[in-house]
Coordinates of C-alpha atoms in Angstrom, one line a residue:
X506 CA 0.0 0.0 0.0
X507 CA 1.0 3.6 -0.5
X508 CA 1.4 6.0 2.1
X509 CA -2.0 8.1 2.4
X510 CA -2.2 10.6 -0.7
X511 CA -2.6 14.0 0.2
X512 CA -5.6 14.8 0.8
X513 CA -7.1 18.2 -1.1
X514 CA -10.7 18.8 0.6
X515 CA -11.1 22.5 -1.0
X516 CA -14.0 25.2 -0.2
X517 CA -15.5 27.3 -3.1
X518 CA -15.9 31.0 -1.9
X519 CA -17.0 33.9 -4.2
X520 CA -14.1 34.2 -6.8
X521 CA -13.2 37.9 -5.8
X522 CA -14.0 37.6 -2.4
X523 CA -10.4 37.0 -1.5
X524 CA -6.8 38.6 -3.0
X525 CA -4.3 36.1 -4.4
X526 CA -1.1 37.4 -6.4
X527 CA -2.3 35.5 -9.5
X528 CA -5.1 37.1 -11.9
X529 CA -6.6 37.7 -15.3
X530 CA -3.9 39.4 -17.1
X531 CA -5.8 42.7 -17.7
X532 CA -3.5 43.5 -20.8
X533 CA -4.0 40.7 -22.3
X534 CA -7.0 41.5 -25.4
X535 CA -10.3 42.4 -23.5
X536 CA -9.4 42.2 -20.0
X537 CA -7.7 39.2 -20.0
X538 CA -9.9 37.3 -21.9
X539 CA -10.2 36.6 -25.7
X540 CA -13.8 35.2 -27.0
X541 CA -14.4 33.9 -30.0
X542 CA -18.7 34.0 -30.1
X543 CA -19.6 34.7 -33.2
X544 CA -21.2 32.3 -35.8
X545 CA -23.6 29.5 -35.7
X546 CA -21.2 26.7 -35.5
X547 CA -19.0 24.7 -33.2
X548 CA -16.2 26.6 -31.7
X549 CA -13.2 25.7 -29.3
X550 CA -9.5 26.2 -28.5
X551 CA -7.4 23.6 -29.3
X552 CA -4.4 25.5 -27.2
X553 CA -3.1 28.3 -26.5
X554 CA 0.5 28.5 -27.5
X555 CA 3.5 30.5 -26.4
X556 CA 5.4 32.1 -29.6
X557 CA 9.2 31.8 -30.0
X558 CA 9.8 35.7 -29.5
X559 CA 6.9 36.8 -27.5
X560 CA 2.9 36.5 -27.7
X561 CA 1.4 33.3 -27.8
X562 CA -1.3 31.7 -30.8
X563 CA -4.5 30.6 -30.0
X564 CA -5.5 27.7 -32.3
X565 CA -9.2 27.5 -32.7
X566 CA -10.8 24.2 -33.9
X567 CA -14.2 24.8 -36.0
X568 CA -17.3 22.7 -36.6
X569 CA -20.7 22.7 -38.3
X570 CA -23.0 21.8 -35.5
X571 CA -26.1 19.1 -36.0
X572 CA -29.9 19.9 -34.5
X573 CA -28.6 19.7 -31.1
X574 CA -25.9 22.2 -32.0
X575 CA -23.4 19.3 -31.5
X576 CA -20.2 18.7 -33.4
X577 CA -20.3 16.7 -36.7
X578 CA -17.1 17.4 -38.0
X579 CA -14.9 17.5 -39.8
X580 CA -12.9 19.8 -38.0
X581 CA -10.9 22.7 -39.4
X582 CA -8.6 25.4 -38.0
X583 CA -8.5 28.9 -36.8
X584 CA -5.2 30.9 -36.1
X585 CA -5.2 34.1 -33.7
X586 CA -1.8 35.5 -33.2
X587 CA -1.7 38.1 -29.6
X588 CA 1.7 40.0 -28.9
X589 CA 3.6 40.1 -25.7
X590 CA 1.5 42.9 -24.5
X591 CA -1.7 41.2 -25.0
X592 CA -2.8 42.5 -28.4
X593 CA -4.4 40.8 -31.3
X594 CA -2.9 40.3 -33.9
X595 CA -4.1 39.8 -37.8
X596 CA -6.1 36.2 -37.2
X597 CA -7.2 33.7 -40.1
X598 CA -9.1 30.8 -40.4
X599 CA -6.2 28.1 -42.0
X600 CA -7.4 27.1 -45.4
X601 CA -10.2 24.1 -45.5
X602 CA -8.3 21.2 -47.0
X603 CA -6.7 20.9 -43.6
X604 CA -8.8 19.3 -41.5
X605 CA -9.3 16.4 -39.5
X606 CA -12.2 14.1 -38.4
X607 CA -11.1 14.3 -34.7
X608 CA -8.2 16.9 -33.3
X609 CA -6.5 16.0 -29.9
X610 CA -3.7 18.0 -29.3
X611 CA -1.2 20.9 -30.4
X612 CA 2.4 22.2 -29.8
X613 CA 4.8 24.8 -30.6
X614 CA 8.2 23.7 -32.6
X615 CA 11.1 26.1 -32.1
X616 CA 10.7 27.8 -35.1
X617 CA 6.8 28.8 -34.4
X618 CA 5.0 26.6 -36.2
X619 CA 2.3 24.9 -35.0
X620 CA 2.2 21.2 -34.9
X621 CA -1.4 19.8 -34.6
X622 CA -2.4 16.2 -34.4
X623 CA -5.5 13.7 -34.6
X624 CA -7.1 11.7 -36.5
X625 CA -8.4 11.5 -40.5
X626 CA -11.2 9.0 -41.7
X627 CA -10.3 6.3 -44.1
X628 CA -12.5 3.5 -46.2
X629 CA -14.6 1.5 -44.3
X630 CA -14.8 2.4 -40.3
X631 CA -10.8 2.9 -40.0
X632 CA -8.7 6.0 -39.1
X633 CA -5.3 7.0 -39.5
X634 CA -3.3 9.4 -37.6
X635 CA -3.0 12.8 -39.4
X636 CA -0.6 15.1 -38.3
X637 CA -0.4 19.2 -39.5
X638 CA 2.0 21.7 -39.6
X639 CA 1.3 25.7 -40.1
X640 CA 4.0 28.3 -40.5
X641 CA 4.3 31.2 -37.9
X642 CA 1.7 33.0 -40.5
X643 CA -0.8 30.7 -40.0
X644 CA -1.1 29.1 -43.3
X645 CA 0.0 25.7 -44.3
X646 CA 3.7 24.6 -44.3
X647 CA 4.4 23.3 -47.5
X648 CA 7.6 21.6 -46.4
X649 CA 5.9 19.3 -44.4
X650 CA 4.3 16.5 -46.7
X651 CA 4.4 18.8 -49.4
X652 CA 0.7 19.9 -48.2
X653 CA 1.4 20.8 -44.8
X654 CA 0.1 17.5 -43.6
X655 CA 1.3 13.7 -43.2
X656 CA -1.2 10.7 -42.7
X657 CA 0.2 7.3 -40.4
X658 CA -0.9 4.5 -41.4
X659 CA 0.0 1.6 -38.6
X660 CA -1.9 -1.2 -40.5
X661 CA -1.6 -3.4 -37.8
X662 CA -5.2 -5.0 -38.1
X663 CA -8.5 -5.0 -37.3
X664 CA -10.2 -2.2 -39.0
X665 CA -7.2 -0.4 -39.0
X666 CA -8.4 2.3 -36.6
X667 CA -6.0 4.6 -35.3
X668 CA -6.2 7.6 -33.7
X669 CA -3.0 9.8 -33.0
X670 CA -3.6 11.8 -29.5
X671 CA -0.8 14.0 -28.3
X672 CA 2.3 15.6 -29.7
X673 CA 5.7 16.5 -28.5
X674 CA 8.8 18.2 -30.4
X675 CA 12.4 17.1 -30.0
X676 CA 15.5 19.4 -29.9
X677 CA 15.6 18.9 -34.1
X678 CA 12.4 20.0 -34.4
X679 CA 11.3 16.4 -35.0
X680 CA 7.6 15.7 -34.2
X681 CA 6.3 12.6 -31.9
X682 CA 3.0 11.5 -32.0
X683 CA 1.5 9.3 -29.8
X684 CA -2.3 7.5 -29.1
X685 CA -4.0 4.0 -29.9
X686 CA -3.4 1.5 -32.5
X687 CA -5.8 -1.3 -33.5
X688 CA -4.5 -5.1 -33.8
X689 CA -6.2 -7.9 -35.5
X690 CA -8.1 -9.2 -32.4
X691 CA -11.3 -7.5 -31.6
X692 CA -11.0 -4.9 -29.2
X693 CA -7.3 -4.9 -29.4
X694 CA -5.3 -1.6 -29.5
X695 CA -2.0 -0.4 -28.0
X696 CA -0.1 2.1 -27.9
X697 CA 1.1 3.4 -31.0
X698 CA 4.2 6.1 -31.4
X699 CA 5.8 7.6 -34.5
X700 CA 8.4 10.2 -35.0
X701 CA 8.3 12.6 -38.3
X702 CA 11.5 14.2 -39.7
X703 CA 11.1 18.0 -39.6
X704 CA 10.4 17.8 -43.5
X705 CA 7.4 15.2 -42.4
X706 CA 8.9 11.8 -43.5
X707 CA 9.1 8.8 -41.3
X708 CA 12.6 8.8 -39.5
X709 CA 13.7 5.3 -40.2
X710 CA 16.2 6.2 -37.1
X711 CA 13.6 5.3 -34.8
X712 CA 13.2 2.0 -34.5
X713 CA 14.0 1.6 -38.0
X714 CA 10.4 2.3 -39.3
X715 CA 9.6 6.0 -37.5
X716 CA 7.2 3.6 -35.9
X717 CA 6.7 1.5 -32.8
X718 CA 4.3 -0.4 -30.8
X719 CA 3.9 -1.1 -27.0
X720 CA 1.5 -3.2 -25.7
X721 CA 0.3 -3.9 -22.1
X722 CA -3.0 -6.2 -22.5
X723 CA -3.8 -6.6 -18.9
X724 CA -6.4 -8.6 -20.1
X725 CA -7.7 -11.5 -19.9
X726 CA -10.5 -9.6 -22.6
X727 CA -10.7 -6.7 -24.6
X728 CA -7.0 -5.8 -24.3
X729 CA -7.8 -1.8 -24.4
X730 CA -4.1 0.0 -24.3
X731 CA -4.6 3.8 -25.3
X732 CA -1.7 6.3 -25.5
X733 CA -3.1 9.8 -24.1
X734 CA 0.3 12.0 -23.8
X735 CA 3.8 12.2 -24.5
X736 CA 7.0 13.8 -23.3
X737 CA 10.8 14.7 -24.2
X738 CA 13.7 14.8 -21.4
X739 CA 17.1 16.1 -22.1
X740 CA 18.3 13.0 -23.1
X741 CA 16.3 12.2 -25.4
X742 CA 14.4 9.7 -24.4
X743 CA 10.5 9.8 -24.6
X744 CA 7.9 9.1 -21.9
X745 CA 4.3 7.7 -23.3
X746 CA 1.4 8.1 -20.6
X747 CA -1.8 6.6 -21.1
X748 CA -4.6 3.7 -19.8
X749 CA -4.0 -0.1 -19.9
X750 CA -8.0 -1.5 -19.4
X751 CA -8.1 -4.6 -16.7
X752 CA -10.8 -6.5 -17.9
X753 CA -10.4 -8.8 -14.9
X754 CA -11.2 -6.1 -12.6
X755 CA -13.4 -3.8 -15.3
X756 CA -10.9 -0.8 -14.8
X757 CA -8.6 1.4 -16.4
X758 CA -4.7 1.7 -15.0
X759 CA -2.3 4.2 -15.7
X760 CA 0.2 2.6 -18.2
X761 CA 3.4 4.3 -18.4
X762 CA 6.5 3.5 -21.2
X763 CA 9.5 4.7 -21.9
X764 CA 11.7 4.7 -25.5
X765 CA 15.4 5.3 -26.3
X766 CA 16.3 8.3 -28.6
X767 CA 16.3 5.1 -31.2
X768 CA 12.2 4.0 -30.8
X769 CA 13.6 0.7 -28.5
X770 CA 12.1 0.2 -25.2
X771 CA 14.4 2.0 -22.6
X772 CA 15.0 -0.8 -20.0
X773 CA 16.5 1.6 -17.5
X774 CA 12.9 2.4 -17.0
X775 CA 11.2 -0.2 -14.1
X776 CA 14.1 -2.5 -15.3
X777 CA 13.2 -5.5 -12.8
X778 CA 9.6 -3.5 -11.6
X779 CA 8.8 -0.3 -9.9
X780 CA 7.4 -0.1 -6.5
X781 CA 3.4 -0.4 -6.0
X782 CA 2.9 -2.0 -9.2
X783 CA 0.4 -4.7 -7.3
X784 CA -0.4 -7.4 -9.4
X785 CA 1.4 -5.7 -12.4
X786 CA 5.3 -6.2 -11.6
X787 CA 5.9 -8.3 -14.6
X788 CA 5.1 -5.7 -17.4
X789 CA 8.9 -3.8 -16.9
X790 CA 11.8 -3.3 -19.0
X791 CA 10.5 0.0 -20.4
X792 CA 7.2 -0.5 -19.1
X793 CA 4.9 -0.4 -15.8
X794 CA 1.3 -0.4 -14.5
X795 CA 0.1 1.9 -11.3
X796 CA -3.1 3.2 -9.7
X797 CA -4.0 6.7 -8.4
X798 CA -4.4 6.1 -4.1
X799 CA -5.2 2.1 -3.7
X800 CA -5.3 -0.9 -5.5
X801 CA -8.2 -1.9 -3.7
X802 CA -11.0 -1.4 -3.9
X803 CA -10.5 -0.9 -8.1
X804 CA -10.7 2.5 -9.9
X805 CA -10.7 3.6 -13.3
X806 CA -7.7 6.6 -13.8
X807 CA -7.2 8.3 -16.7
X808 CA -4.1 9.8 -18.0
X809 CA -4.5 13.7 -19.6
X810 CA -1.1 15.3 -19.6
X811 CA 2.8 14.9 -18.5
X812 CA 5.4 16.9 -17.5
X813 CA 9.3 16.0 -17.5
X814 CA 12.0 18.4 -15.9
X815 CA 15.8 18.7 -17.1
X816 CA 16.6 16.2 -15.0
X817 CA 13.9 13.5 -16.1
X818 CA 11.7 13.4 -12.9
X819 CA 8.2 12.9 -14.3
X820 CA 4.9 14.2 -13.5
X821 CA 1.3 13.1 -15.0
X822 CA -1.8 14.3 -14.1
X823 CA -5.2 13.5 -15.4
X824 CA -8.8 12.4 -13.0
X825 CA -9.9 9.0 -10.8
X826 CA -13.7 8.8 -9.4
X827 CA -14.4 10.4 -5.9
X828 CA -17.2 10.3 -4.3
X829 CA -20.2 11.5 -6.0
X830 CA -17.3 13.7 -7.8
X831 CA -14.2 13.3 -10.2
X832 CA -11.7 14.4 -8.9
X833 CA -8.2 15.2 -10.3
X834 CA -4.8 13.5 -9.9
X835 CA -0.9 14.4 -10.0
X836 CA 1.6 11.8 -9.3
X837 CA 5.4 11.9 -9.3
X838 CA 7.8 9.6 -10.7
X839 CA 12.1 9.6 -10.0
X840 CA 13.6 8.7 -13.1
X841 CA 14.0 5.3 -13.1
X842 CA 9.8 4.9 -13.0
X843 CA 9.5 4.6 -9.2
X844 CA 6.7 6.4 -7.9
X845 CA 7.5 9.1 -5.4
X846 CA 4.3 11.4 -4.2
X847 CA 0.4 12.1 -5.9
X848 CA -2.0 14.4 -4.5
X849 CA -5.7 14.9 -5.6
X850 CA -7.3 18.4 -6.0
X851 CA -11.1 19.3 -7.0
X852 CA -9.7 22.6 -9.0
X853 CA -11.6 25.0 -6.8
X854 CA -15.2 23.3 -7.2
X855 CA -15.2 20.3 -7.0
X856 CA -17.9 18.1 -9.1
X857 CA -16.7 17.4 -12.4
X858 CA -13.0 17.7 -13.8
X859 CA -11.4 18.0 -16.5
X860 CA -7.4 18.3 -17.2
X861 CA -5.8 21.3 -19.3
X862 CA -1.9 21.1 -19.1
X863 CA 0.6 20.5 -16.1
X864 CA 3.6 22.5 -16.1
X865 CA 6.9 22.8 -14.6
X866 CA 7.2 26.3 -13.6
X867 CA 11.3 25.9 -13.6
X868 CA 12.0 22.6 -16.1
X869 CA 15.7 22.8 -15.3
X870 CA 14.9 22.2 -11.4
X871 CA 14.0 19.3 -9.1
X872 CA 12.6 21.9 -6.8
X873 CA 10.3 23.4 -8.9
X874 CA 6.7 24.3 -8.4
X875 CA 4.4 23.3 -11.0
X876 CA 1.2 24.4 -12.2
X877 CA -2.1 22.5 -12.9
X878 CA -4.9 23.8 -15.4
X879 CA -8.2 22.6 -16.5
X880 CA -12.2 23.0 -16.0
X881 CA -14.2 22.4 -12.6
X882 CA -17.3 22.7 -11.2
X883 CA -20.9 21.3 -10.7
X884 CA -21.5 21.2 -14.4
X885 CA -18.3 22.0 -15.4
X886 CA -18.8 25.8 -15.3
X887 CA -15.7 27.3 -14.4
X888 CA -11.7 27.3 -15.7
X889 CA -8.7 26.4 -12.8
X890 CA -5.4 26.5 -12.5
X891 CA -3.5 25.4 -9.3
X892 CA 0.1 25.9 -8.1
X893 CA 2.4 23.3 -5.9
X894 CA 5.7 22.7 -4.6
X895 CA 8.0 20.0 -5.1
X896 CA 6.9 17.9 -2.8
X897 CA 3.4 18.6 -4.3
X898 CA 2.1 20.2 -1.3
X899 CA -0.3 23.1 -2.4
X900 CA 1.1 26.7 -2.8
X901 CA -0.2 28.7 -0.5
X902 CA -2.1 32.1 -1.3
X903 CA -1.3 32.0 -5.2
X904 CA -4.6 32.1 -5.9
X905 CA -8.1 32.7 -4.3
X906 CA -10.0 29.2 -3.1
X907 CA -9.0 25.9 -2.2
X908 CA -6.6 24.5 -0.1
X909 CA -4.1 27.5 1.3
X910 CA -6.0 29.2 -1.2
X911 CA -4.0 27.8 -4.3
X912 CA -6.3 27.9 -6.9
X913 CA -7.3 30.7 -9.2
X914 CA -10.8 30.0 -10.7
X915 CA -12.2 32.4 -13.5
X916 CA -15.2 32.2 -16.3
X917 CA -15.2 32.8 -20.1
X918 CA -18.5 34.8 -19.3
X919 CA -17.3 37.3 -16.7
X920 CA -19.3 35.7 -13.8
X921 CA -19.8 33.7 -10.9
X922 CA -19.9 30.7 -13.3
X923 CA -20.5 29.6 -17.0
X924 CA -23.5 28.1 -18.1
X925 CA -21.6 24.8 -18.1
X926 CA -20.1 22.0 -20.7
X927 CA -16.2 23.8 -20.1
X928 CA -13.9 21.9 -21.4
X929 CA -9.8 23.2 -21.2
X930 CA -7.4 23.4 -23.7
X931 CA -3.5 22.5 -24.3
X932 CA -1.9 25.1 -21.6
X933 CA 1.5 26.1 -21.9
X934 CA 3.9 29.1 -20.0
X935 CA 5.6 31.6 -21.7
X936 CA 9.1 32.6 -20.3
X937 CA 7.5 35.5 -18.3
X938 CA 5.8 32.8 -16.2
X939 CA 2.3 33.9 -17.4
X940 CA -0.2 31.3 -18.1
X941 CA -1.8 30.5 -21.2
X942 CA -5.1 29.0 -20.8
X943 CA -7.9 28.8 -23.0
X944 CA -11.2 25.9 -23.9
X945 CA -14.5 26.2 -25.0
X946 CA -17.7 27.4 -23.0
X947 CA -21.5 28.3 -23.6
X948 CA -21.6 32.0 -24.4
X949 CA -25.5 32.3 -24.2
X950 CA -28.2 29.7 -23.6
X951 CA -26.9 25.7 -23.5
X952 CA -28.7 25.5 -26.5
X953 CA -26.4 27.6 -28.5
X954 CA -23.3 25.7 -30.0
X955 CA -20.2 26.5 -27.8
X956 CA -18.1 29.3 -28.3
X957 CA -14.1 29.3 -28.0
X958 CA -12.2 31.1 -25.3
X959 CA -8.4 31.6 -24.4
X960 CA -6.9 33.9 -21.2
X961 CA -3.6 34.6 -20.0
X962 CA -2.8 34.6 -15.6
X963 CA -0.3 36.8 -14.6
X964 CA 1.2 36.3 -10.5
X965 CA 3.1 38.6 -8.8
X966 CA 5.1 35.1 -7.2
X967 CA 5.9 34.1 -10.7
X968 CA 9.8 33.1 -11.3
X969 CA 10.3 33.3 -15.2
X970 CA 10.4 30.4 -17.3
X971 CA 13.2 28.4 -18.3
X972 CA 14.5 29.5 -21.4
X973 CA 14.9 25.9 -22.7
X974 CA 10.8 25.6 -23.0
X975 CA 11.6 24.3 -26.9
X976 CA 15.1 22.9 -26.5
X977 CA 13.5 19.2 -25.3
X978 CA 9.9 20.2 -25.1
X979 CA 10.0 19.9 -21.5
X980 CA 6.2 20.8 -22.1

């Protein structure tokens, strides 16, 4: 068993009734919030981006919307350049032919352009992971793919359905995408990883087909392995997070693997086991299987982000049930795999959670606080972000509710709340320290299809980033 998780029991108060050093950057577009609102059709930000330079892109995803005024897809893209100082800049919606039937996740290369990834429908029920790339202009980059986009296919079985989830950038501006693969067995996927030259080609130098797969099947059925997030270190090597389904027990684990530089399986990582694996000790060698809190009694966690510093410690974050609630998760890894702390927070409301980005406010230290974003509330009504220490211990008085008041909670709207649905995008910090933020909300009645929004926090306590933010896309 673990030792006893730190336990986060948080308190919502009125939002301004207390002062906390972090806030709405008022500079930032209309005090500190940018809304996108108009038009009849499906809007939300995929991320909001820091910019090589100064300013930070928001990336828009867009959407005709069905009866309900739900999402049909397919999916295309908006760009929305803001300076340092918070002004917009000359936006653009990206031209149609790039699109995709699904978009999961978005980073920034060190060049500023914007790598986006998810998936594109093929024949029959299958998908293949498409990947995009737009210059710092915000149109497509011809270099990559000769169209600005590259399609994976894994053909590994099945139907092939593939579906590429989250993206990371290597210090060559090499792009690694990550998510689920289908095998031939029904029900079978795993975890599929590919790395893309900067001109968009396979690189053959990992694992001598720019593709690899890692299985877990905990089985004994439906062997359900899904990829949800991906990291970098300084060495090279790359950290896939993700869920490994327990049919046994009818739950999802956290599934963790680490590759070489080269695609193999890095078996410095768990190289015998890792501690509180449970029943899960022989999946090692570049691999292992844990649980938020207990083993027992059984709970389903799921992965959302990661986080690695300059010295490979590794943090993941994502949500595990509470009770009546979902509440949401960090755990800490040394570099070897072993687990080291987790703590749970409710993100200033408590109810439902959802994850946004987890951040390393200095990647080059162990010591470092970190910051946790995403949406909270009773229906999902309000944006969070959270500050700890090291030791994950919450920071006292950075923000304005919660635990030692650590958590800053805002709306899109400009009130007590949001109607409800939020839903956080890809976070990131610029080298000021300010966070980027941004997701979609409800701008009117819950009828209306949701609008898009994207903030920057300032804090008076904020150290400034580390100026390697690109060099290993510690983020």
């Amino acid at each position: 068993m673990k030792p006893a998780p730190f336990a986060l029991a948080l308190t919502l108060i009125a939002a301004n009734a207390l002062a906390g050093p972090t806030a709405l950057d008022a500079s930032f577009a209309t005090a500190g919030r940018a809304n996108f609102t108009v038009g009849a059709y499906y809007k939300s930000t995929v991320a909001h981006l820091y910019r090589p330079g100064g300013g930070s892109v928001v990336l828009l995803a867009f959407s005709d919307v069905d009866g309900s005024n739900n999402p049909v897809g397919p999916y295309t893209l908006g760009y929305y350049p803001y300076s340092s100082a918070g002004a917009a800049q000359p936006g653009q919606a990206v031209p149609v032919y790039v699109q995709f039937a699904r978009i999961a996740d978005a980073v920034m290369d060190s060049m500023g352009r914007v790598v986006i990834v998810g998936s594109t429908s093929i024949s029959g029920s299958g998908s293949d992971f498409r990947i995009a790339r737009l210059l710092p202009t915000g149109q497509p980059d011809t270099s990559f793919g000769g169209d600005g986009m590259v399609d994976i296919d894994f053909a590994a079985g099945g139907l092939n359905d593939d579906h590429a989830n989250a993206v990371s950038i290597d210090d060559q501006d090499r792009v690694v995408v990550v998510g689920e693969v289908e095998r031939a067995a029904t029900g079978d996927f795993d975890f599929g990883s590919a790395r893309l030259t900067s001109t968009g080609a396979l690189d053959t130098t990992f694992n001598g087909t720019g593709r690899r797969i890692t299985h877990f099947d905990l089985g004994p059925t439906i062997p359900f392995d899904s990829a949800r997030a991906v990291a970098i270190d300084s060495a090279g090597r790359i950290t896939l997070a993700g869920g490994a389904y327990d049919a046994a027990r009818g739950v999802t684990r956290i599934a963790l693997a680490r590759l070489t530089g080269t695609g193999l399986a890095d078996v410095s990582f768990c190289p015998t086991s890792c501690n509180y694996m449970d029943t899960y000790t022989a999946i090692n060698n570049g691999r292992s299987v844990i649980f938020y809190g207990n083993a027992t009694p059984a709970l389903s966690d799921q992965v959302a982000t990661i986080a690695i510093n300059g010295d490979g410690v590794l943090l993941i974050a994502g949500t595990t049930p509470g009770s009546g609630e979902t509440l949401g998760f960090i755990q800490r890894f040394d570099t070897s795999g072993n687990w080291v702390a987790e703590t749970t927070t409710q993100g200033g409301a408590g109810g439902q959670m959802f994850i946004g980005g987890l951040h390393w406010t200095q990647s080059g230290s162990t010591n470092s606080d970190l910051i946790l974003t995403g949406a909270s509330g009773p229906s999902a009504d309000l944006f969070f972000a959270q500050r700890f220490d090291a030791q994950l211990f919450a920071k006292a008085n950075w923000g304005i509710v919660g635990p030692s008041n650590s958590v800053y909670i805002w709306s899109a709207s400009g009130g007590f709340g949001d109607i409800g649905g939020n839903r956080p995008a890809q976070s990131t910090m610029d080298p000021d320290g300010r966070v980027l933020v941004g997701g979609r909300f409800r701008a009117s009645a819950p009828s209306n299809p949701y609008s898009a929004t994207a903030s920057r926090l300032t804090s008076t306590d904020a150290q400034p980033a580390a100026i390697e933010i690109f060099k290993n896309s510690f983020e």
